[in-house]
Structures are given as C-alpha cells and as structure tokens.
Short mmCIF file of C-alpha atoms in Angstrom, two decimals:
data_model
loop_
_atom_site.label_atom_id
_atom_site.label_comp_id
_atom_site.label_asym_id
_atom_site.label_seq_id
_atom_site.Cartn_x
_atom_site.Cartn_y
_atom_site.Cartn_z
CA MET A 1 134.87 179.88 31.78
CA ILE A 2 132.13 178.20 33.98
CA SER A 3 128.67 179.15 34.49
CA VAL A 4 127.49 181.07 37.79
CA ASP A 5 125.02 178.07 38.69
CA GLU A 6 128.05 175.46 38.34
CA ALA A 7 130.46 177.96 40.29
CA LEU A 8 127.59 177.88 43.11
CA ALA A 9 126.78 174.53 43.12
CA TYR A 10 130.25 173.33 43.80
CA ILE A 11 131.06 176.42 46.40
CA LEU A 12 128.08 175.38 48.44
CA LYS A 13 128.80 171.73 48.60
CA HIS A 14 131.46 172.46 51.03
CA PHE A 15 129.46 174.10 53.42
CA LYS A 16 126.82 172.85 56.16
CA PRO A 17 125.01 174.41 58.92
CA LEU A 18 127.37 175.03 62.04
CA GLU A 19 127.33 173.41 65.59
CA PRO A 20 124.52 174.44 68.24
CA GLU A 21 125.31 176.94 70.73
CA THR A 22 123.28 177.97 73.60
CA VAL A 23 122.81 182.11 73.84
CA PRO A 24 120.55 184.29 75.83
CA LEU A 25 117.38 184.70 74.14
CA LEU A 26 117.92 188.35 72.53
CA GLU A 27 121.29 187.18 71.18
CA ALA A 28 118.88 184.40 69.24
CA LEU A 29 117.30 186.85 66.73
CA ASP A 30 117.73 185.81 63.23
CA ARG A 31 119.17 182.91 64.16
CA VAL A 32 117.81 179.17 63.42
CA LEU A 33 116.78 176.78 66.30
CA THR A 34 118.69 173.48 66.35
CA GLU A 35 116.08 171.87 68.56
CA ASP A 36 112.37 171.66 68.91
CA ILE A 37 111.12 174.06 71.60
CA VAL A 38 108.36 172.14 73.64
CA SER A 39 105.86 174.00 75.98
CA ASP A 40 105.81 172.76 79.55
CA ILE A 41 103.09 175.06 80.06
CA ASN A 42 99.73 176.26 78.94
CA VAL A 43 99.46 179.69 77.68
CA PRO A 44 97.50 181.47 78.89
CA PRO A 45 98.07 179.58 81.93
CA PHE A 46 94.60 180.15 83.48
CA ASN A 47 91.27 181.63 81.81
CA ASN A 48 91.28 185.40 81.93
CA SER A 49 89.44 188.09 80.93
CA ALA A 50 89.48 189.56 77.31
CA MET A 51 87.65 192.60 78.04
CA ASP A 52 87.35 195.14 80.75
CA GLY A 53 84.20 194.41 82.26
CA TYR A 54 81.95 191.95 84.73
CA ALA A 55 82.45 188.39 85.22
CA VAL A 56 79.12 186.35 85.34
CA ARG A 57 77.46 183.14 85.07
CA ALA A 58 75.67 183.27 81.66
CA ASN A 59 72.96 181.64 82.87
CA ASP A 60 72.01 184.39 84.94
CA VAL A 61 71.99 187.00 82.18
CA VAL A 62 70.48 184.76 79.25
CA ASN A 63 67.21 186.87 78.77
CA ALA A 64 69.34 190.34 79.50
CA SER A 65 68.60 193.32 76.93
CA LYS A 66 68.36 197.20 77.03
CA GLU A 67 64.88 197.07 77.62
CA ARG A 68 65.05 194.58 79.94
CA PRO A 69 68.10 194.74 82.10
CA ILE A 70 68.94 192.32 84.67
CA THR A 71 70.36 193.29 87.82
CA LEU A 72 73.25 191.82 89.56
CA ARG A 73 75.00 192.21 93.37
CA VAL A 74 78.71 193.33 92.79
CA ILE A 75 80.67 191.08 95.05
CA GLY A 76 84.16 192.24 94.56
CA GLU A 77 86.54 193.43 91.81
CA VAL A 78 89.54 191.43 90.41
CA ALA A 79 92.67 193.26 88.48
CA ALA A 80 95.24 191.52 85.99
CA GLY A 81 98.20 190.11 88.28
CA TYR A 82 95.47 189.22 91.01
CA THR A 83 93.09 186.48 91.96
CA ALA A 84 89.41 186.55 92.94
CA GLN A 85 88.75 186.33 96.99
CA GLN A 86 85.49 184.76 96.18
CA SER A 87 83.20 182.64 93.75
CA VAL A 88 80.46 184.22 91.76
CA GLU A 89 77.25 182.80 92.76
CA PRO A 90 74.05 182.74 91.27
CA GLY A 91 72.74 186.23 91.30
CA THR A 92 76.18 187.95 91.81
CA ALA A 93 78.94 189.92 89.30
CA MET A 94 82.42 190.69 89.95
CA ARG A 95 83.87 193.48 88.53
CA ILE A 96 87.16 192.54 85.90
CA MET A 97 90.19 194.08 84.22
CA THR A 98 91.49 192.46 80.95
CA GLY A 99 93.85 189.87 81.77
CA ALA A 100 92.46 189.20 84.95
CA PRO A 101 91.97 185.69 85.84
CA LEU A 102 87.89 184.52 85.49
CA PRO A 103 86.65 184.24 89.25
CA PRO A 104 85.15 180.80 90.21
CA GLY A 105 81.73 180.15 89.49
CA ALA A 106 81.88 182.72 86.09
CA ASP A 107 82.20 181.50 82.78
CA ALA A 108 81.23 184.74 80.66
CA VAL A 109 82.25 188.52 80.75
CA VAL A 110 80.01 191.32 79.83
CA ARG A 111 81.85 194.42 78.46
CA PHE A 112 81.68 197.64 80.43
CA GLU A 113 79.69 198.94 77.50
CA GLU A 114 77.24 196.54 77.56
CA THR A 115 76.06 197.23 81.54
CA SER A 116 74.51 200.32 83.37
CA GLU A 117 78.20 201.59 84.20
CA GLY A 118 79.27 202.09 80.43
CA THR A 119 75.72 204.00 80.22
CA GLN A 120 76.12 206.04 83.31
CA PRO A 121 77.56 209.65 83.74
CA LYS A 122 81.25 209.13 85.27
CA GLY A 123 81.21 209.05 89.18
CA MET A 124 77.49 208.07 88.86
CA ARG A 125 78.31 204.08 89.40
CA ASP A 126 76.27 201.99 91.72
CA ARG A 127 79.40 199.95 93.53
CA ALA A 128 76.70 197.43 94.95
CA ALA A 129 74.74 196.43 91.85
CA VAL A 130 74.57 196.70 88.21
CA GLN A 131 72.64 196.55 85.48
CA ILE A 132 73.60 193.92 82.25
CA LEU A 133 72.04 195.21 79.26
CA LYS A 134 73.17 192.08 76.83
CA ALA A 135 72.96 188.61 77.04
CA VAL A 136 76.54 186.40 76.93
CA LYS A 137 77.05 182.83 76.35
CA PRO A 138 79.63 180.64 78.00
CA GLY A 139 82.97 181.69 77.03
CA ASP A 140 82.22 185.32 75.47
CA ASN A 141 85.05 187.62 76.20
CA VAL A 142 87.16 184.98 77.76
CA ARG A 143 90.53 183.64 76.81
CA ASN A 144 90.77 180.12 77.70
CA ALA A 145 93.91 178.51 79.27
CA GLY A 146 96.16 177.06 76.83
CA GLU A 147 94.10 179.04 73.93
CA ASP A 148 97.47 180.22 72.54
CA ILE A 149 99.49 177.30 73.43
CA ARG A 150 98.96 174.00 74.94
CA LEU A 151 100.97 172.18 77.83
CA GLY A 152 103.26 169.39 75.54
CA GLU A 153 102.98 171.26 72.15
CA VAL A 154 105.69 171.92 69.81
CA VAL A 155 105.45 175.42 69.42
CA PHE A 156 108.68 175.81 66.89
CA PRO A 157 110.35 173.14 65.19
CA LYS A 158 114.09 172.56 65.01
CA GLY A 159 115.10 174.76 61.90
CA THR A 160 112.63 177.73 62.44
CA VAL A 161 114.33 181.13 62.22
CA ILE A 162 113.70 183.35 65.11
CA ARG A 163 112.17 186.99 64.45
CA PRO A 164 111.07 189.41 67.26
CA ALA A 165 107.84 187.54 67.32
CA GLU A 166 109.21 183.99 68.11
CA ILE A 167 111.47 186.25 70.56
CA GLY A 168 107.74 186.88 72.28
CA VAL A 169 106.68 183.93 72.39
CA LEU A 170 110.04 181.99 73.91
CA ALA A 171 109.78 184.90 76.55
CA SER A 172 106.32 183.99 77.20
CA LEU A 173 107.71 180.23 77.46
CA GLY A 174 110.39 180.96 79.91
CA LYS A 175 113.07 180.37 77.66
CA GLN A 176 116.06 182.54 79.04
CA PHE A 177 118.39 180.75 76.96
CA VAL A 178 117.75 178.68 73.48
CA SER A 179 119.97 176.23 71.19
CA VAL A 180 120.79 178.14 67.73
CA HIS A 181 123.67 177.28 65.20
CA ARG A 182 126.43 179.38 65.99
CA ARG A 183 127.80 182.37 63.71
CA PRO A 184 130.15 181.89 61.32
CA ARG A 185 133.62 183.60 61.96
CA VAL A 186 134.81 185.05 58.31
CA ALA A 187 138.14 186.29 58.18
CA ILE A 188 138.60 188.80 55.72
CA LEU A 189 141.81 190.02 53.86
CA ALA A 190 142.65 192.64 51.17
CA THR A 191 145.65 192.21 48.78
CA GLY A 192 147.78 194.56 47.02
CA ASP A 193 150.88 197.11 47.55
CA GLU A 194 148.49 199.77 46.35
CA LEU A 195 146.14 199.79 49.53
CA VAL A 196 146.11 202.60 52.29
CA ALA A 197 144.31 202.44 55.53
CA VAL A 198 141.24 204.45 55.82
CA ASP A 199 142.77 206.87 58.03
CA GLU A 200 146.09 206.91 55.67
CA PRO A 201 146.83 210.11 53.26
CA ILE A 202 146.38 208.84 49.88
CA ALA A 203 149.92 208.76 47.69
CA PRO A 204 150.63 208.60 44.31
CA GLY A 205 149.28 205.58 43.34
CA LYS A 206 147.61 204.19 46.20
CA ILE A 207 143.90 203.85 46.90
CA ARG A 208 142.06 203.33 50.05
CA ASN A 209 141.10 199.81 51.33
CA SER A 210 137.35 200.10 50.91
CA ASN A 211 136.90 196.14 50.04
CA GLU A 212 137.53 195.21 53.45
CA TYR A 213 135.03 197.34 54.77
CA THR A 214 132.36 196.38 52.34
CA ASN A 215 132.94 192.84 52.75
CA ALA A 216 132.91 193.14 56.83
CA ALA A 217 129.65 194.69 56.44
CA ALA A 218 128.15 192.32 54.16
CA VAL A 219 129.19 189.52 56.58
CA LEU A 220 127.67 191.41 59.79
CA LYS A 221 124.41 191.82 57.86
CA ALA A 222 124.39 188.13 56.54
CA GLY A 223 124.72 186.99 60.11
CA GLY A 224 128.45 186.33 60.09
CA ILE A 225 131.22 187.48 62.45
CA PRO A 226 133.89 189.30 60.50
CA ILE A 227 137.60 188.64 61.35
CA ARG A 228 139.48 191.96 60.08
CA LEU A 229 142.71 191.03 59.03
CA GLY A 230 143.97 194.28 57.53
CA ILE A 231 145.91 194.22 54.03
CA ALA A 232 148.24 191.62 52.82
CA ARG A 233 151.51 193.06 50.81
CA ASP A 234 152.35 191.61 47.41
CA ASN A 235 155.05 189.25 49.06
CA ILE A 236 155.33 185.66 49.93
CA THR A 237 156.32 186.36 53.61
CA ASP A 238 153.44 188.66 54.32
CA LEU A 239 150.67 187.23 52.63
CA THR A 240 151.50 183.68 54.37
CA ALA A 241 151.42 185.08 57.48
CA LYS A 242 148.04 187.15 57.19
CA ILE A 243 146.49 183.80 55.87
CA ARG A 244 147.95 181.56 58.93
CA ALA A 245 146.44 184.63 61.29
CA GLY A 246 143.26 184.07 59.79
CA LEU A 247 143.50 179.94 60.25
CA ASP A 248 144.74 180.76 63.87
CA ALA A 249 141.61 182.69 64.41
CA ASP A 250 139.37 180.21 63.87
CA ALA A 251 137.75 181.16 60.87
CA ASP A 252 134.90 178.97 59.14
CA LEU A 253 135.39 180.94 55.98
CA PHE A 254 138.30 182.90 54.30
CA LEU A 255 137.49 186.11 52.17
CA THR A 256 140.16 187.76 49.99
CA SER A 257 139.89 190.39 47.85
CA ALA A 258 142.46 190.91 44.58
CA GLY A 259 145.29 188.93 43.06
CA VAL A 260 142.85 186.03 41.31
CA SER A 261 142.76 187.54 37.51
CA VAL A 262 144.45 186.10 34.83
CA GLY A 263 146.44 189.24 34.54
CA ASP A 264 147.60 189.70 38.23
CA TYR A 265 151.23 188.48 39.21
CA ASP A 266 151.27 184.99 40.57
CA ILE A 267 152.02 185.60 44.37
CA VAL A 268 148.42 185.74 45.55
CA LYS A 269 147.97 182.41 43.52
CA ASP A 270 151.18 180.74 44.63
CA VAL A 271 150.59 181.14 48.40
CA LEU A 272 146.91 180.11 48.28
CA ASN A 273 148.25 176.93 46.60
CA ALA A 274 150.99 176.29 49.02
CA GLU A 275 148.88 176.63 51.74
CA GLY A 276 145.99 174.78 50.62
CA GLU A 277 143.89 173.45 47.28
CA MET A 278 142.61 176.05 45.19
CA HIS A 279 140.93 176.43 41.87
CA PHE A 280 140.90 179.91 40.20
CA TRP A 281 137.92 180.26 37.70
CA GLN A 282 136.76 182.63 35.41
CA VAL A 283 132.80 182.70 35.76
CA ARG A 284 130.35 183.95 33.54
CA MET A 285 129.18 186.78 35.25
CA LYS A 286 129.64 190.56 35.00
CA PRO A 287 130.89 192.01 36.77
CA GLY A 288 132.54 189.70 39.01
CA LYS A 289 134.41 187.39 36.14
CA PRO A 290 137.86 186.17 38.23
CA LEU A 291 137.11 184.06 41.32
CA ALA A 292 138.93 181.90 43.08
CA PHE A 293 137.85 178.95 45.68
CA GLY A 294 139.51 176.35 47.27
CA VAL A 295 140.15 174.81 51.05
CA LEU A 296 143.02 176.27 53.23
CA HIS A 297 144.69 173.41 55.79
CA GLY A 298 145.38 174.76 59.05
CA LYS A 299 144.03 173.35 62.59
CA LYS A 300 140.85 172.53 60.52
CA ASP A 301 140.05 172.87 56.52
CA VAL A 302 138.74 176.30 55.84
CA PRO A 303 136.79 176.83 52.81
CA LEU A 304 138.37 180.09 50.87
CA LEU A 305 136.64 182.43 48.78
CA GLY A 306 139.09 184.72 46.73
CA LEU A 307 136.62 187.73 45.19
CA PRO A 308 137.92 189.93 42.48
CA GLY A 309 139.46 193.22 43.66
CA ASN A 310 137.30 195.82 41.77
CA PRO A 311 134.89 196.92 44.68
CA VAL A 312 131.65 196.58 42.51
CA SER A 313 132.89 192.88 41.49
CA ALA A 314 133.82 192.00 45.11
CA MET A 315 130.25 193.08 46.40
CA ILE A 316 128.37 190.92 43.52
CA SER A 317 130.65 188.16 44.12
CA PHE A 318 129.86 188.46 47.68
CA GLU A 319 126.15 188.50 46.86
CA VAL A 320 126.31 185.65 44.47
CA PHE A 321 128.35 183.15 46.76
CA ALA A 322 129.90 184.23 50.11
CA ARG A 323 126.05 185.39 51.32
CA ARG A 324 124.86 181.80 50.64
CA ALA A 325 127.55 180.16 52.53
CA ILE A 326 127.27 182.37 55.28
CA LEU A 327 123.54 181.61 55.31
CA THR A 328 124.01 177.70 54.93
CA MET A 329 126.50 177.92 58.04
CA LEU A 330 123.65 179.68 60.21
CA GLY A 331 121.51 176.83 59.13
CA LYS A 332 118.99 178.81 56.81
CA THR A 333 117.83 177.19 53.74
CA LYS A 334 116.04 179.98 51.70
CA PHE A 335 118.21 182.30 50.04
CA ASP A 336 116.38 184.10 47.55
CA ARG A 337 116.17 187.87 47.44
CA PRO A 338 112.34 188.89 47.65
CA THR A 339 111.50 190.21 43.75
CA VAL A 340 109.33 192.63 42.43
CA ARG A 341 108.07 193.12 38.55
CA ALA A 342 109.00 196.67 37.55
CA VAL A 343 108.77 198.52 34.21
CA LEU A 344 112.15 199.13 32.96
CA THR A 345 112.79 203.11 32.34
CA GLU A 346 115.95 202.74 29.89
CA ASP A 347 117.16 200.46 27.29
CA VAL A 348 120.11 197.79 28.82
CA GLN A 349 122.38 196.33 27.00
CA ASN A 350 124.40 193.06 27.42
CA ASP A 351 127.14 192.32 24.83
CA SER A 352 129.02 190.35 27.61
CA GLN A 353 127.66 186.98 27.01
CA ARG A 354 127.73 187.06 30.54
CA ARG A 355 124.99 186.79 33.39
CA ASN A 356 124.88 190.60 33.84
CA PHE A 357 124.08 191.84 37.29
CA ILE A 358 122.71 195.49 36.69
CA ARG A 359 122.39 197.67 39.68
CA VAL A 360 118.94 199.50 39.53
CA TYR A 361 116.91 202.06 41.91
CA VAL A 362 113.18 200.62 41.89
CA GLU A 363 110.41 202.97 43.52
CA ARG A 364 106.94 202.37 43.64
CA ARG A 365 104.22 204.82 41.55
CA ALA A 366 100.73 205.18 41.16
CA GLU A 367 101.20 202.80 37.94
CA GLY A 368 103.13 200.51 39.90
CA TYR A 369 106.88 199.40 40.16
CA VAL A 370 109.64 201.21 37.73
CA ALA A 371 113.43 200.35 37.88
CA ARG A 372 116.13 202.74 36.74
CA SER A 373 119.80 201.85 36.39
CA THR A 374 121.87 203.51 38.98
CA GLY A 375 124.21 205.03 36.14
CA GLU A 376 127.51 203.80 34.94
CA GLN A 377 128.09 200.10 35.57
CA GLY A 378 131.60 200.05 35.75
CA SER A 379 133.11 197.60 37.96
CA GLY A 380 134.98 200.35 39.71
CA ILE A 381 131.78 202.20 40.13
CA LEU A 382 130.85 201.79 44.13
CA THR A 383 128.15 204.20 44.19
CA SER A 384 126.26 202.55 41.53
CA VAL A 385 125.82 199.76 44.36
CA ALA A 386 125.17 202.40 46.70
CA ARG A 387 122.73 204.41 44.75
CA ALA A 388 121.13 200.76 44.13
CA ASN A 389 118.30 198.93 46.15
CA GLY A 390 118.00 195.91 43.79
CA LEU A 391 119.52 194.18 40.79
CA LEU A 392 118.50 193.40 37.55
CA VAL A 393 119.69 190.04 36.49
CA VAL A 394 120.15 189.77 32.65
CA PRO A 395 120.73 186.30 31.61
CA GLU A 396 123.68 185.52 29.26
CA ASN A 397 121.87 184.58 26.36
CA VAL A 398 119.84 188.22 26.43
CA THR A 399 121.53 190.93 24.84
CA GLU A 400 119.36 193.71 25.52
CA VAL A 401 116.10 194.55 27.51
CA HIS A 402 114.14 197.57 26.03
CA ALA A 403 112.65 200.32 27.66
CA GLY A 404 109.10 199.50 28.83
CA GLU A 405 109.46 196.29 29.33
CA MET A 406 108.31 194.03 32.76
CA VAL A 407 111.29 192.57 34.62
CA ASP A 408 111.86 190.98 37.89
CA ILE A 409 114.18 193.05 40.18
CA GLN A 410 115.68 191.23 42.93
CA LEU A 411 115.37 193.82 46.19
CA LEU A 412 118.80 194.02 47.90
CA ASP A 413 117.02 196.38 50.55
CA MET A 414 112.92 196.24 51.29
CA PRO A 415 112.17 199.71 51.08
CA GLU A 416 109.46 201.30 53.53
CA TRP A 417 107.02 202.24 50.64
#
C-alpha cells in the first residue's frame, strides 16, 4: 500500500500543459493564456470626462465658490461617442457627459452638482451661461488616456487564468480571439456485467451506471471534454474494443471505473496490461483504496487512471488524482481547494490507518463556521457526497477527531453565504 502523496506525485509526472489553440474570446473563459497579451492601444484611448458636468479651463475657476460664483459662457455640448467641434477658450465652458472626450482647451470638469445647473429647479437652466460654484484643479474629474492600460504594456502575462474580468479587458483591447491551452479530452469507461444504462429497467442483480455520469460531470467541471464510451462488459473482446475506441477518439486521459480491486476478476487488469503498461496499487486512503495507473499505447501514449467501482470511492479518487491531472493539462498550477476553519459538531473516528476523506456540510453561523458529517460514510453511499459541500481530511496517524475541535475543511463548493 502506497501513500496518497506518493501516488499523486507519480501520476502527475505523466502530465503537462497541452498545446495552444486559438479560440473565440468567450470560449477562453476559465482557460489559461499561452502568450503574453500586449496592448496596441491606450485604454482609455483619449482624455474623457469621469462625470456629467462642464468642461472648463481650471485657471478660469480657480477662485470659484458658492459665495463668489464665476460665470462662464456655454459654447456647446458633447456627449459620449461624439467629439467637440470647437475649443474651450478662456471664459467659456462646454456641457459634457460621462465618457465624452474632453474638448480641446479644457483641462478639468466641474460636476453638475457644483454649478448653477445643479442648484436650479428643473427647466430653469440658462443655456447661454453657467455659474461655477467650486474651484477645480487641472485633471479633476478627468480620466486620462492610458490611465487604465498604456500602449505597449503587458496586460496579462502567459499563464494567466481568464475570468470574466479578463474577458472584459481583452474585449476592450479588441482581442476577438486568444491563444489558450486546449481542453483535455477525457475518455470515460465504466466496466461490469452488473451495470445497465440509466434508461433501462433494473433487473435482478443489476445497478444503474452512475459512475459514467458522475465522472463525466466532474470532467466538465474541471474544464475537460468528456468522451463517454458507455459500459464495457466483463469479457476481453468488449473491453478491448471499448479501450481502443477511446484511444481512436484522441483522448488525452483515460478514466475507467471498477475492476481494479484485489478481489475483482482479472479481465480488466489483463486487458489494460495487454494494451499498455499498468501499475495496480492500493493507496492509503479511505474511500478509494484500489487504484490503477499506467499508460495505454495507441496513436499516442495516453495515461489511464483506473478508479474504484464504488461510486463514492470513484468520486474521491477523481477529486484527489484526476482533477489535478486535468488542471495540469489546462496549464493551471494551483490545485488546492479553498479552506475554512470550522468547529466540528460530532466525533469522527479513523480506525483505518489511511487518509480519511469525510464528507461534511459546513455552514456559517453567528459564532463562526461549523461542520457536520453528511451521515453514513460508506463508499456506496453516493448521497453522502451529494449532501456535502466540503471534505474533512483526517491524516493517517489520527484515529479520532473530537466534537468541538477546530478543523480545516476543504470546500468542494463555494456557498454563497
């Protein structure tokens, strides 16, 4: 039996970021840049007003106040999306809207609220003149060209993960397409004569094929592309055909479930060994002790992770090993889930001498975060994962965690508290 850390380190040695591809901007969301993004423009591209108000020459209103307002002649108006047709000369002002280019000659903006327009009843504005009630300095209420991004600036370096904010910045730079690591294609195969499809009735001795769907959903959430191969029966011909179909589908990672435990029939192990070079392990973790890893030989070598057949074991094994492999292929370098410190509300036993992944529900209360288990923790109780939003990871050398202790919880979901 090997440790979780030994298994993970060995597995991740077989993965690296996938090659770049150029995709439309929105398809780059949550992907990783493969090149520096260098701006070929200033953002904003011109000096513009940060407020609705009047564009003025600051020197004209240097002594303005409510007690001693300064009157300027209004020579026009400029709205966002348009440019002024004349310059602001000494003794004049131009009405301006937020985002409109600053007229030539002007170097500041006085807010409407600080002019006679802002203090007069609606409809009483004198369109020919305005009184300035507050002094401004050059640059006040003005967004300067290049204030956000300067021409030639490296805005996002290679390796940046693209979030909605990055999408917006890229759009402002006119980047219709960007280069990112391509998404890994993950072949998913469930094995066993006991399995039936989700739309089939359950006959005696049969169970529905839930692992295919949980694994496919987990692949999607991690950023991969699932290739569902269906169910492989417990015979060499069918299993071999399904394995080769996954290789022909140009998979970057192969996931199987079931058939890798000590007590299983040797058909899965025999076929995997025949199609590649495999290691079959017992990993010091609970749930998820049986695990297979190796490389299949097809048009290209494809790493294979053989997950346990029990649905909870498969999900936890995916979380610990497969998710990190997929993130690595996407070019990501940070794998750890966010954690919170919470008070455990019940005793938790760990008599297995294995790293124990307890499914918990964590919530925030007035006194802080609290966590409780989601009930029966058997490896066949899939609802224990469905009811969980976090994992309490109990180390191998810890036999019990007591109620009332502060513990670290890895959040599987980010609750919108």
